[in-house]
C-alpha cells in the first residue's frame, strides 16, 4: 500500500500521516485496508468539495421575495397536518398582463373529520398565506401538470385513485371535473395530447384526444392507448423531450415518435436494463435523463443508459427505493432516496424513514454532497425571474412544512449531525503496532475527533480556533480509523495531520 503523504523522520519509527484533501468523497466498494485515509468510508452532512470539511446542506421554511424588496416566509395553515406534494402553476394573468405563478400543495387529511385539500398561494404578492381551493377533494394525492388549453393556462389534477376524477382549474372560475380519465401514475404533454402511464397491469400508455386533453374516453374522438408487453416490463412514467416521448419502464426505456393521428405513432424500444428503474427518480436534466436504479444512478442520452461511478453504489443495494423522488436545478440532480448506513459510532436512526438521504449531484463536475436524517417525500423546483429554489415535502417530523434547500447546516433550525469517517487501516504495517501520538488540524468551529483503535471507540473534543489545534491522542493498536464530527451549525476542518509511532 502506498501513502504519498507519509513523511519519514530519521529512523522511520515516527511517521506523519497527512489528510490534506477530503474532496475524493466516499468509497464503500474497496476493501478498507487498501483505501487511503482521506477517502471516506462513510460521510454525510458535511460539504467536502473544496477539500476541507465545511458546512453542508439543510432546510428552512420556504421564503420568497415580495414586491417591496423584502423576504416573506410562506405560512402553511395550522390545520394542515400532512403535505404530500407541491407544484408551481405557471399562468398568464389578464388582470396584471404578466406571468404570475401560483404555488399549490396537496394536504392529506388526518382523522375521520378531515378532508384532503388543495391549497394555493401567490408568488408575486406580499401575502404569505395559502388558501384552500374549495370544491376540490381527492382520496389520494393526484398527479399535476400545467397546460394551456382554449387560450388559457390551466392546472390539471389527474386521479391516482379510481374514485377520483380529472379536475382542472384556471385560477379564476371554480374547478371542473372530467370523470373519463383513467387512474394515472405519470403524464406528459406531447404532440398536442396528454400521454399517461396508468394503474392496473401497467402495460398500456394512454393518450387523450388531440383536440381535448380532458377527454380520455377510448372510443370517442382520437383518444386511445398503446400496449407494450416485452421484457422491459411495466410502463411507469413518461418524459417528453426533443420531439420524442420517452417511456420509463421497470427494466428499460422505450420511445414514441410521431404526431397527429394514432396510426402515425411509432414505438422503438431502446435501453434494456438488468436493474430495476425507480420511475419517480427519472428526470430530464438538460439533454440527458438521470435516474436511480436498484444498483446505482444512471444517465440516459436518448439511446443508451450509462451507470455513473460515484463510489457508494452498494449503499443502494437491498434498499426499497420505490418511493424515491428527484428534481433538477441549476445543473444539479437532487435525489431523495433510501441508503444503507455504515456508521462506526451512531446507531441507525433512519430505518423507519421512507427516504433517509438527499443527494446533490453536480452533473458537470461529478461532485456530490449527502444530507442524511431527513425524510423527504417529494421534490419540486421554483424557477421564476431571480427565484431558483428546491422545495421539499417531508414525512414524519416535518410533514406539515414546506422546506427550501439551504447550505447552512441546519434543518428547520436544528443543526445536523455531521459525520466523516475513514476506513480502518494498518497503514501497510500489519505486523507492527502503532501509537497515535497526536492530531493537528485547523478547526474554526467546535468539533470532535473519533479514533477507533482495534474496535474501541475514543472521542476527543476539539475547540474552535483560527490557528492550528494540536490534540493529544496517545492510543496504541494495530488497526485504526479516524473520524471527524460536528453538531454545530457551521463546520470547517482542514489539513489534519497525525503523528504516529511504529513499534
Short mmCIF file of C-alpha atoms in Angstrom, two decimals:
data_model
loop_
_atom_site.label_atom_id
_atom_site.label_comp_id
_atom_site.label_asym_id
_atom_site.label_seq_id
_atom_site.Cartn_x
_atom_site.Cartn_y
_atom_site.Cartn_z
CA UNK A 1 0.00 0.00 0.00
CA UNK A 2 1.36 3.45 -0.90
CA UNK A 3 0.75 6.70 1.00
CA UNK A 4 2.04 9.64 -0.99
CA UNK A 5 1.82 11.89 2.06
CA UNK A 6 3.78 9.74 4.52
CA UNK A 7 6.77 11.75 5.64
CA UNK A 8 9.51 9.56 7.20
CA UNK A 9 11.50 11.04 10.06
CA UNK A 10 15.03 9.82 10.84
CA UNK A 11 14.85 6.10 11.72
CA UNK A 12 11.35 5.53 10.24
CA UNK A 13 9.83 4.82 13.67
CA UNK A 14 7.85 8.06 13.58
CA UNK A 15 5.67 8.99 10.62
CA UNK A 16 3.31 11.86 9.84
CA UNK A 17 0.09 10.99 8.03
CA UNK A 18 -1.48 13.99 6.25
CA UNK A 19 -5.16 14.05 5.32
CA UNK A 20 -4.78 17.11 3.11
CA UNK A 21 -7.75 16.67 0.77
CA UNK A 22 -11.23 15.30 1.51
CA UNK A 23 -12.61 16.07 -1.96
CA UNK A 24 -12.36 12.45 -3.17
CA UNK A 25 -15.56 11.79 -1.24
CA UNK A 26 -16.68 8.32 -0.16
CA UNK A 27 -15.93 4.79 -1.29
CA UNK A 28 -17.77 1.76 0.10
CA UNK A 29 -16.67 -0.71 -2.58
CA UNK A 30 -12.95 -1.14 -1.96
CA UNK A 31 -11.58 -3.10 0.97
CA UNK A 32 -10.93 -0.70 3.81
CA UNK A 33 -7.28 -1.66 4.24
CA UNK A 34 -6.34 -0.66 0.67
CA UNK A 35 -8.02 2.76 0.84
CA UNK A 36 -6.12 5.97 1.65
CA UNK A 37 -7.20 7.59 4.90
CA UNK A 38 -8.52 10.73 3.20
CA UNK A 39 -11.11 8.70 1.25
CA UNK A 40 -14.17 8.36 3.50
CA UNK A 41 -15.76 5.06 4.33
CA UNK A 42 -18.80 7.00 5.49
CA UNK A 43 -19.70 10.68 5.34
CA UNK A 44 -22.81 12.84 5.36
CA UNK A 45 -23.98 16.37 6.25
CA UNK A 46 -20.51 17.79 5.53
CA UNK A 47 -19.56 19.51 2.28
CA UNK A 48 -16.16 18.24 1.12
CA UNK A 49 -15.98 19.67 -2.43
CA UNK A 50 -13.24 22.19 -1.53
CA UNK A 51 -11.01 19.57 0.10
CA UNK A 52 -11.92 20.75 3.60
CA UNK A 53 -14.90 19.58 5.65
CA UNK A 54 -17.31 22.52 5.64
CA UNK A 55 -20.96 23.36 6.34
CA UNK A 56 -23.38 21.08 4.49
CA UNK A 57 -26.97 21.19 3.28
CA UNK A 58 -30.06 21.93 5.32
CA UNK A 59 -33.67 23.11 5.04
CA UNK A 60 -35.68 26.10 6.21
CA UNK A 61 -39.29 27.25 5.74
CA UNK A 62 -39.98 28.40 2.19
CA UNK A 63 -39.21 32.08 1.63
CA UNK A 64 -39.83 34.29 -1.40
CA UNK A 65 -39.08 37.91 -2.32
CA UNK A 66 -42.11 40.17 -2.06
CA UNK A 67 -42.91 43.11 -4.41
CA UNK A 68 -41.33 45.60 -1.98
CA UNK A 69 -37.87 44.02 -1.93
CA UNK A 70 -38.31 42.22 1.38
CA UNK A 71 -38.30 38.48 2.06
CA UNK A 72 -41.55 36.80 3.05
CA UNK A 73 -41.90 33.39 4.71
CA UNK A 74 -44.80 31.39 3.31
CA UNK A 75 -47.20 30.34 6.06
CA UNK A 76 -48.78 26.90 5.99
CA UNK A 77 -52.23 26.95 7.68
CA UNK A 78 -52.23 25.48 11.18
CA UNK A 79 -54.89 22.90 10.27
CA UNK A 80 -52.61 21.35 7.61
CA UNK A 81 -51.04 18.20 9.03
CA UNK A 82 -49.50 16.26 6.13
CA UNK A 83 -48.26 17.85 2.87
CA UNK A 84 -47.68 15.23 0.19
CA UNK A 85 -46.95 17.21 -2.99
CA UNK A 86 -46.05 20.72 -4.11
CA UNK A 87 -46.45 22.29 -7.58
CA UNK A 88 -45.78 25.57 -9.36
CA UNK A 89 -48.72 26.71 -11.50
CA UNK A 90 -47.33 28.96 -14.25
CA UNK A 91 -50.04 31.15 -15.73
CA UNK A 92 -50.66 34.34 -17.65
CA UNK A 93 -52.79 36.85 -15.76
CA UNK A 94 -55.05 39.00 -17.92
CA UNK A 95 -55.58 41.28 -14.93
CA UNK A 96 -51.92 42.22 -14.45
CA UNK A 97 -50.88 41.43 -18.03
CA UNK A 98 -47.92 39.42 -16.72
CA UNK A 99 -46.98 35.86 -15.99
CA UNK A 100 -48.00 35.45 -12.37
CA UNK A 101 -47.31 31.93 -11.00
CA UNK A 102 -49.19 30.34 -8.12
CA UNK A 103 -47.92 27.80 -5.61
CA UNK A 104 -50.06 24.72 -4.95
CA UNK A 105 -49.81 21.87 -2.49
CA UNK A 106 -51.85 18.80 -1.65
CA UNK A 107 -52.62 18.16 2.02
CA UNK A 108 -53.64 14.71 3.14
CA UNK A 109 -56.29 14.65 5.87
CA UNK A 110 -55.70 13.18 9.29
CA UNK A 111 -58.55 11.90 11.41
CA UNK A 112 -62.09 10.95 10.49
CA UNK A 113 -63.35 14.52 10.13
CA UNK A 114 -60.52 15.79 7.95
CA UNK A 115 -60.63 16.41 4.19
CA UNK A 116 -57.84 16.11 1.67
CA UNK A 117 -57.40 19.56 0.20
CA UNK A 118 -55.51 21.60 -2.38
CA UNK A 119 -54.07 24.92 -1.18
CA UNK A 120 -52.77 27.82 -3.25
CA UNK A 121 -50.58 30.84 -2.58
CA UNK A 122 -49.17 33.73 -4.57
CA UNK A 123 -45.55 34.31 -5.56
CA UNK A 124 -45.73 37.98 -6.56
CA UNK A 125 -47.62 39.34 -3.60
CA UNK A 126 -46.87 40.48 -0.05
CA UNK A 127 -49.43 37.87 1.05
CA UNK A 128 -47.75 34.93 2.81
CA UNK A 129 -50.81 32.74 3.29
CA UNK A 130 -52.02 29.64 1.49
CA UNK A 131 -55.76 29.38 0.82
CA UNK A 132 -57.84 26.23 0.47
CA UNK A 133 -59.18 25.64 -3.04
CA UNK A 134 -62.89 24.99 -2.47
CA UNK A 135 -64.95 22.32 -4.23
CA UNK A 136 -61.98 20.10 -4.94
CA UNK A 137 -61.15 16.97 -2.96
CA UNK A 138 -59.19 13.79 -3.61
CA UNK A 139 -58.89 10.48 -1.83
CA UNK A 140 -55.20 10.19 -2.78
CA UNK A 141 -52.51 12.57 -3.97
CA UNK A 142 -53.11 13.48 -7.65
CA UNK A 143 -50.57 13.89 -10.45
CA UNK A 144 -50.36 17.53 -11.53
CA UNK A 145 -49.42 19.21 -14.79
CA UNK A 146 -49.60 22.77 -16.15
CA UNK A 147 -51.23 23.08 -19.62
CA UNK A 148 -52.53 25.79 -21.90
CA UNK A 149 -55.89 24.86 -23.44
CA UNK A 150 -58.52 27.03 -25.09
CA UNK A 151 -56.20 30.02 -24.80
CA UNK A 152 -55.80 29.89 -21.02
CA UNK A 153 -53.31 28.31 -18.63
CA UNK A 154 -54.92 25.58 -16.58
CA UNK A 155 -53.69 23.21 -13.93
CA UNK A 156 -54.69 19.56 -14.36
CA UNK A 157 -55.09 17.38 -11.26
CA UNK A 158 -55.12 13.80 -12.53
CA UNK A 159 -56.52 10.96 -10.43
CA UNK A 160 -54.36 8.27 -8.87
CA UNK A 161 -57.41 6.54 -7.42
CA UNK A 162 -60.44 5.12 -9.24
CA UNK A 163 -62.83 7.09 -7.02
CA UNK A 164 -61.37 10.46 -8.09
CA UNK A 165 -61.88 12.45 -11.31
CA UNK A 166 -59.63 14.51 -13.54
CA UNK A 167 -60.01 18.08 -12.27
CA UNK A 168 -58.95 21.29 -14.00
CA UNK A 169 -58.61 24.82 -12.61
CA UNK A 170 -57.97 28.08 -14.45
CA UNK A 171 -57.31 30.05 -11.20
CA UNK A 172 -60.44 32.18 -11.71
CA UNK A 173 -63.56 30.01 -12.08
CA UNK A 174 -64.48 27.01 -9.94
CA UNK A 175 -62.64 23.75 -10.67
CA UNK A 176 -64.17 21.45 -13.29
CA UNK A 177 -64.27 17.65 -13.14
CA UNK A 178 -63.91 15.17 -16.01
CA UNK A 179 -64.78 11.60 -14.99
CA UNK A 180 -63.46 9.84 -18.12
CA UNK A 181 -59.78 9.82 -17.09
CA UNK A 182 -58.12 6.56 -16.01
CA UNK A 183 -56.05 6.10 -12.85
CA UNK A 184 -52.83 7.93 -13.75
CA UNK A 185 -49.32 7.34 -12.37
CA UNK A 186 -47.50 9.92 -14.51
CA UNK A 187 -48.22 12.09 -17.51
CA UNK A 188 -46.63 14.39 -20.08
CA UNK A 189 -47.87 16.72 -22.81
CA UNK A 190 -46.64 15.61 -26.24
CA UNK A 191 -47.88 16.09 -29.82
CA UNK A 192 -50.90 18.09 -28.63
CA UNK A 193 -52.06 15.25 -26.40
CA UNK A 194 -51.69 14.17 -22.82
CA UNK A 195 -49.89 10.82 -22.53
CA UNK A 196 -50.17 8.90 -19.28
CA UNK A 197 -48.95 5.74 -17.66
CA UNK A 198 -51.82 4.20 -15.75
CA UNK A 199 -52.63 1.93 -12.84
CA UNK A 200 -53.73 -1.69 -13.14
CA UNK A 201 -51.44 -4.05 -15.03
CA UNK A 202 -49.32 -1.06 -16.23
CA UNK A 203 -48.80 -2.47 -19.71
CA UNK A 204 -50.51 0.42 -21.52
CA UNK A 205 -49.81 4.06 -22.23
CA UNK A 206 -52.99 6.08 -22.68
CA UNK A 207 -53.39 9.30 -24.61
CA UNK A 208 -56.11 11.92 -24.73
CA UNK A 209 -57.83 13.42 -27.74
CA UNK A 210 -55.58 15.73 -29.74
CA UNK A 211 -58.23 18.47 -29.55
CA UNK A 212 -59.30 18.00 -25.95
CA UNK A 213 -56.82 16.83 -23.27
CA UNK A 214 -59.73 16.42 -20.84
CA UNK A 215 -61.23 13.67 -22.99
CA UNK A 216 -59.88 10.20 -22.16
CA UNK A 217 -62.76 8.08 -23.50
CA UNK A 218 -61.07 5.46 -25.68
CA UNK A 219 -63.92 5.10 -28.18
CA UNK A 220 -64.56 8.83 -28.60
CA UNK A 221 -62.58 11.29 -30.70
CA UNK A 222 -58.96 10.16 -31.12
CA UNK A 223 -58.09 9.07 -27.60
CA UNK A 224 -56.73 5.59 -27.09
CA UNK A 225 -53.88 3.52 -25.76
CA UNK A 226 -50.76 1.60 -26.84
CA UNK A 227 -49.87 -1.69 -25.20
CA UNK A 228 -46.32 -2.93 -24.57
CA UNK A 229 -45.66 -6.38 -23.17
CA UNK A 230 -41.98 -7.06 -23.92
CA UNK A 231 -39.20 -7.90 -21.46
CA UNK A 232 -38.78 -4.27 -20.33
CA UNK A 233 -41.76 -4.72 -18.02
CA UNK A 234 -44.31 -2.25 -16.74
CA UNK A 235 -44.76 1.30 -18.05
CA UNK A 236 -44.20 3.64 -15.10
CA UNK A 237 -43.54 7.22 -16.23
CA UNK A 238 -43.28 9.42 -19.33
CA UNK A 239 -40.95 12.29 -20.31
CA UNK A 240 -41.43 14.49 -23.38
CA UNK A 241 -38.20 15.82 -24.89
CA UNK A 242 -36.90 16.87 -28.30
CA UNK A 243 -39.94 15.65 -30.30
CA UNK A 244 -39.95 12.24 -28.62
CA UNK A 245 -41.91 10.75 -25.76
CA UNK A 246 -39.68 8.56 -23.58
CA UNK A 247 -41.43 5.85 -21.60
CA UNK A 248 -39.60 4.85 -18.42
CA UNK A 249 -40.27 1.20 -17.76
CA UNK A 250 -39.41 -1.19 -14.98
CA UNK A 251 -36.35 -2.59 -16.78
CA UNK A 252 -35.71 -0.27 -19.70
CA UNK A 253 -36.79 2.68 -21.82
CA UNK A 254 -39.00 2.87 -24.93
CA UNK A 255 -39.52 5.83 -27.25
CA UNK A 256 -42.65 7.04 -29.04
CA UNK A 257 -42.36 9.32 -32.06
CA UNK A 258 -44.89 10.85 -34.45
CA UNK A 259 -47.74 13.29 -34.07
CA UNK A 260 -51.28 13.77 -35.27
CA UNK A 261 -53.23 10.57 -35.93
CA UNK A 262 -52.81 7.47 -33.80
CA UNK A 263 -51.63 5.41 -36.77
CA UNK A 264 -48.66 7.76 -37.14
CA UNK A 265 -47.22 6.84 -33.75
CA UNK A 266 -44.05 4.73 -33.89
CA UNK A 267 -42.67 2.94 -30.82
CA UNK A 268 -39.00 1.99 -30.63
CA UNK A 269 -37.58 0.00 -27.71
CA UNK A 270 -34.23 1.40 -26.58
CA UNK A 271 -32.29 0.64 -23.41
CA UNK A 272 -32.78 -2.68 -21.64
CA UNK A 273 -31.64 -2.65 -18.01
CA UNK A 274 -30.69 -5.58 -15.82
CA UNK A 275 -31.52 -3.48 -12.76
CA UNK A 276 -34.94 -2.14 -11.75
CA UNK A 277 -35.55 1.54 -12.57
CA UNK A 278 -37.32 3.65 -9.94
CA UNK A 279 -39.54 5.69 -12.23
CA UNK A 280 -40.19 8.69 -9.97
CA UNK A 281 -36.46 9.45 -9.98
CA UNK A 282 -36.23 9.74 -13.80
CA UNK A 283 -35.77 13.45 -14.52
CA UNK A 284 -34.83 15.36 -17.65
CA UNK A 285 -31.57 17.12 -16.81
CA UNK A 286 -30.64 19.33 -19.75
CA UNK A 287 -30.15 16.90 -22.64
CA UNK A 288 -30.00 13.67 -20.61
CA UNK A 289 -32.34 11.75 -18.33
CA UNK A 290 -30.88 10.80 -14.93
CA UNK A 291 -32.48 8.09 -12.81
CA UNK A 292 -31.92 5.78 -9.86
CA UNK A 293 -31.80 2.04 -10.45
CA UNK A 294 -31.51 -0.63 -7.81
CA UNK A 295 -27.71 -0.76 -8.21
CA UNK A 296 -26.93 2.93 -8.65
CA UNK A 297 -27.54 6.16 -10.57
CA UNK A 298 -27.71 6.04 -14.38
CA UNK A 299 -27.65 8.57 -17.19
CA UNK A 300 -29.65 8.09 -20.41
CA UNK A 301 -28.57 10.05 -23.53
CA UNK A 302 -31.55 9.19 -25.73
CA UNK A 303 -30.18 5.82 -26.84
CA UNK A 304 -28.18 4.16 -24.07
CA UNK A 305 -28.05 4.04 -20.29
CA UNK A 306 -24.68 4.58 -18.58
CA UNK A 307 -24.01 3.93 -14.90
CA UNK A 308 -22.34 6.78 -13.01
CA UNK A 309 -19.36 5.76 -10.87
CA UNK A 310 -19.75 7.55 -7.54
CA UNK A 311 -18.10 5.10 -5.16
CA UNK A 312 -21.04 4.37 -2.87
CA UNK A 313 -23.37 2.46 -5.23
CA UNK A 314 -23.60 -0.58 -2.96
CA UNK A 315 -25.41 1.54 -0.36
CA UNK A 316 -28.47 1.34 -2.65
CA UNK A 317 -28.49 -2.47 -2.73
CA UNK A 318 -31.38 -4.19 -0.96
CA UNK A 319 -32.96 -0.79 -0.23
CA UNK A 320 -36.64 -0.21 -1.03
CA UNK A 321 -36.49 2.92 -3.18
CA UNK A 322 -39.97 2.63 -4.68
CA UNK A 323 -40.79 5.97 -3.01
CA UNK A 324 -37.60 7.76 -4.07
CA UNK A 325 -38.05 11.05 -5.95
CA UNK A 326 -35.85 13.54 -7.76
CA UNK A 327 -35.56 17.01 -9.32
CA UNK A 328 -33.11 19.03 -11.43
CA UNK A 329 -32.00 22.56 -10.65
CA UNK A 330 -29.05 24.72 -11.73
CA UNK A 331 -27.08 21.85 -13.22
CA UNK A 332 -27.56 19.57 -10.23
CA UNK A 333 -29.58 16.37 -9.87
CA UNK A 334 -31.27 16.05 -6.48
CA UNK A 335 -32.28 12.57 -5.32
CA UNK A 336 -34.28 11.81 -2.17
CA UNK A 337 -33.79 8.12 -1.53
CA UNK A 338 -33.03 5.42 0.98
CA UNK A 339 -29.41 4.38 1.54
CA UNK A 340 -27.83 1.82 3.82
CA UNK A 341 -25.88 3.28 6.75
CA UNK A 342 -22.37 2.30 7.82
CA UNK A 343 -21.72 4.40 10.92
CA UNK A 344 -18.95 3.43 13.34
CA UNK A 345 -20.33 5.49 16.19
CA UNK A 346 -24.02 6.27 15.78
CA UNK A 347 -26.96 3.90 15.70
CA UNK A 348 -29.05 3.74 12.56
CA UNK A 349 -31.93 6.06 13.45
CA UNK A 350 -33.27 6.42 9.89
CA UNK A 351 -34.60 2.92 9.23
CA UNK A 352 -38.23 3.97 9.72
CA UNK A 353 -37.99 6.77 7.18
CA UNK A 354 -39.37 6.39 3.67
CA UNK A 355 -36.31 8.26 2.34
CA UNK A 356 -33.39 8.96 4.66
CA UNK A 357 -31.00 10.85 2.35
CA UNK A 358 -30.87 13.71 -0.12
CA UNK A 359 -28.06 13.50 -2.67
CA UNK A 360 -26.96 16.62 -4.54
CA UNK A 361 -25.03 15.62 -7.68
CA UNK A 362 -23.35 18.16 -9.97
CA UNK A 363 -23.69 16.57 -13.41
CA UNK A 364 -20.83 18.60 -14.91
CA UNK A 365 -18.15 18.07 -12.26
CA UNK A 366 -19.34 14.82 -10.66
CA UNK A 367 -19.11 16.41 -7.20
CA UNK A 368 -21.76 15.36 -4.71
CA UNK A 369 -22.99 16.06 -1.21
CA UNK A 370 -25.25 13.99 1.05
CA UNK A 371 -27.80 15.21 3.58
CA UNK A 372 -28.89 12.40 5.88
CA UNK A 373 -31.58 12.15 8.52
CA UNK A 374 -34.40 13.99 6.71
CA UNK A 375 -37.42 12.08 5.38
CA UNK A 376 -38.31 13.75 2.06
CA UNK A 377 -41.40 12.54 0.19
CA UNK A 378 -41.49 14.99 -2.75
CA UNK A 379 -39.19 17.47 -4.53
CA UNK A 380 -40.16 20.41 -6.75
CA UNK A 381 -38.27 23.37 -8.19
CA UNK A 382 -39.30 27.02 -8.35
CA UNK A 383 -37.66 28.92 -11.21
CA UNK A 384 -39.10 32.36 -11.86
CA UNK A 385 -37.22 35.60 -12.53
CA UNK A 386 -34.45 35.66 -9.89
CA UNK A 387 -36.01 32.82 -7.86
CA UNK A 388 -34.30 29.44 -8.10
CA UNK A 389 -35.20 27.12 -5.24
CA UNK A 390 -35.53 23.43 -4.46
CA UNK A 391 -38.66 22.81 -2.37
CA UNK A 392 -39.30 19.63 -0.40
CA UNK A 393 -42.27 17.98 1.26
CA UNK A 394 -41.48 15.73 4.22
CA UNK A 395 -42.61 12.64 6.00
CA UNK A 396 -42.64 12.08 9.78
CA UNK A 397 -41.30 15.07 11.76
CA UNK A 398 -41.75 17.89 9.25
CA UNK A 399 -44.76 16.64 7.30
CA UNK A 400 -46.72 19.90 7.85
CA UNK A 401 -43.96 22.14 6.46
CA UNK A 402 -42.69 23.29 3.08
CA UNK A 403 -38.91 23.49 3.11
CA UNK A 404 -36.38 25.12 0.79
CA UNK A 405 -32.86 23.78 0.43
CA UNK A 406 -30.16 25.77 2.22
CA UNK A 407 -26.45 25.39 2.86
CA UNK A 408 -26.43 26.47 6.50
CA UNK A 409 -26.03 23.06 8.17
CA UNK A 410 -29.45 23.21 9.85
CA UNK A 411 -32.83 21.54 9.31
CA UNK A 412 -35.53 23.97 10.44
CA UNK A 413 -33.16 25.48 13.00
CA UNK A 414 -31.68 22.24 14.34
CA UNK A 415 -28.00 21.59 13.47
CA UNK A 416 -27.39 18.41 11.52
CA UNK A 417 -25.13 15.66 12.87
CA UNK A 418 -22.11 15.97 10.57
CA UNK A 419 -20.01 12.84 10.07
CA UNK A 420 -16.80 11.93 8.23
CA UNK A 421 -15.27 8.50 8.97
CA UNK A 422 -12.14 6.99 7.43
CA UNK A 423 -11.60 3.32 6.60
CA UNK A 424 -9.87 1.02 9.06
CA UNK A 425 -6.21 0.56 8.14
CA UNK A 426 -2.95 -0.96 9.35
CA UNK A 427 -1.10 1.65 7.26
CA UNK A 428 0.77 -1.03 5.39
CA UNK A 429 2.46 -2.38 8.54
CA UNK A 430 0.33 -5.37 9.54
CA UNK A 431 2.93 -6.84 11.92
CA UNK A 432 3.67 -3.64 13.84
CA UNK A 433 1.67 -1.81 16.46
CA UNK A 434 1.12 1.92 16.13
CA UNK A 435 0.83 4.67 18.69
CA UNK A 436 -1.22 7.63 17.52
CA UNK A 437 0.51 10.43 19.41
CA UNK A 438 -1.49 13.45 18.27
CA UNK A 439 -3.66 15.02 15.57
CA UNK A 440 -3.11 18.61 14.43
CA UNK A 441 -5.70 20.43 12.28
CA UNK A 442 -7.31 23.78 11.50
CA UNK A 443 -10.69 23.78 13.24
CA UNK A 444 -12.69 27.01 13.10
CA UNK A 445 -15.78 25.70 14.91
CA UNK A 446 -16.19 23.28 17.82
CA UNK A 447 -15.96 19.67 16.67
CA UNK A 448 -14.94 16.19 17.78
CA UNK A 449 -12.35 13.68 16.67
CA UNK A 450 -13.17 9.98 16.81
CA UNK A 451 -10.30 7.48 17.00
CA UNK A 452 -11.23 3.81 16.58
CA UNK A 453 -8.41 1.51 17.65
CA UNK A 454 -8.83 -2.25 17.26
CA UNK A 455 -12.59 -1.85 17.57
CA UNK A 456 -12.53 0.50 20.57
CA UNK A 457 -14.05 3.99 20.32
CA UNK A 458 -12.37 7.11 21.71
CA UNK A 459 -13.82 10.64 21.32
CA UNK A 460 -11.88 13.90 21.75
CA UNK A 461 -13.41 17.40 21.86
CA UNK A 462 -11.69 19.99 19.68
CA UNK A 463 -12.19 23.70 20.47
CA UNK A 464 -12.74 26.31 17.80
CA UNK A 465 -9.64 28.26 16.79
CA UNK A 466 -8.30 30.40 13.96
CA UNK A 467 -4.94 28.70 14.37
CA UNK A 468 -3.97 25.03 14.04
CA UNK A 469 -5.02 22.95 17.05
CA UNK A 470 -2.93 20.02 18.32
CA UNK A 471 -4.96 17.32 20.08
CA UNK A 472 -3.03 14.72 22.19
CA UNK A 473 -4.26 11.18 21.45
CA UNK A 474 -1.73 8.60 22.78
CA UNK A 475 -3.55 5.42 21.78
CA UNK A 476 -1.86 2.11 20.87
CA UNK A 477 -3.20 -0.52 18.48
CA UNK A 478 -2.68 -2.43 15.24
CA UNK A 479 -5.54 -1.11 13.08
CA UNK A 480 -7.36 2.15 13.42
CA UNK A 481 -9.78 4.59 11.81
CA UNK A 482 -10.15 8.35 12.20
CA UNK A 483 -13.40 10.34 12.23
CA UNK A 484 -14.48 13.96 12.43
CA UNK A 485 -17.85 15.00 13.87
CA UNK A 486 -19.73 18.25 14.36
CA UNK A 487 -23.08 19.23 15.82
CA UNK A 488 -22.57 22.96 15.24
CA UNK A 489 -24.38 24.92 12.53
CA UNK A 490 -21.12 25.66 10.75
CA UNK A 491 -18.08 23.49 10.18
CA UNK A 492 -14.54 23.96 8.90
CA UNK A 493 -11.95 21.23 9.35
CA UNK A 494 -8.85 21.39 7.18
CA UNK A 495 -5.48 19.65 6.73
CA UNK A 496 -5.47 17.16 9.64
CA UNK A 497 -2.07 15.58 10.33
CA UNK A 498 -1.42 12.58 12.55
CA UNK A 499 1.82 11.84 14.32
CA UNK A 500 2.20 8.04 14.54
CA UNK A 501 4.93 5.95 16.18
CA UNK A 502 5.63 2.46 14.79
CA UNK A 503 6.64 -0.19 17.32
#
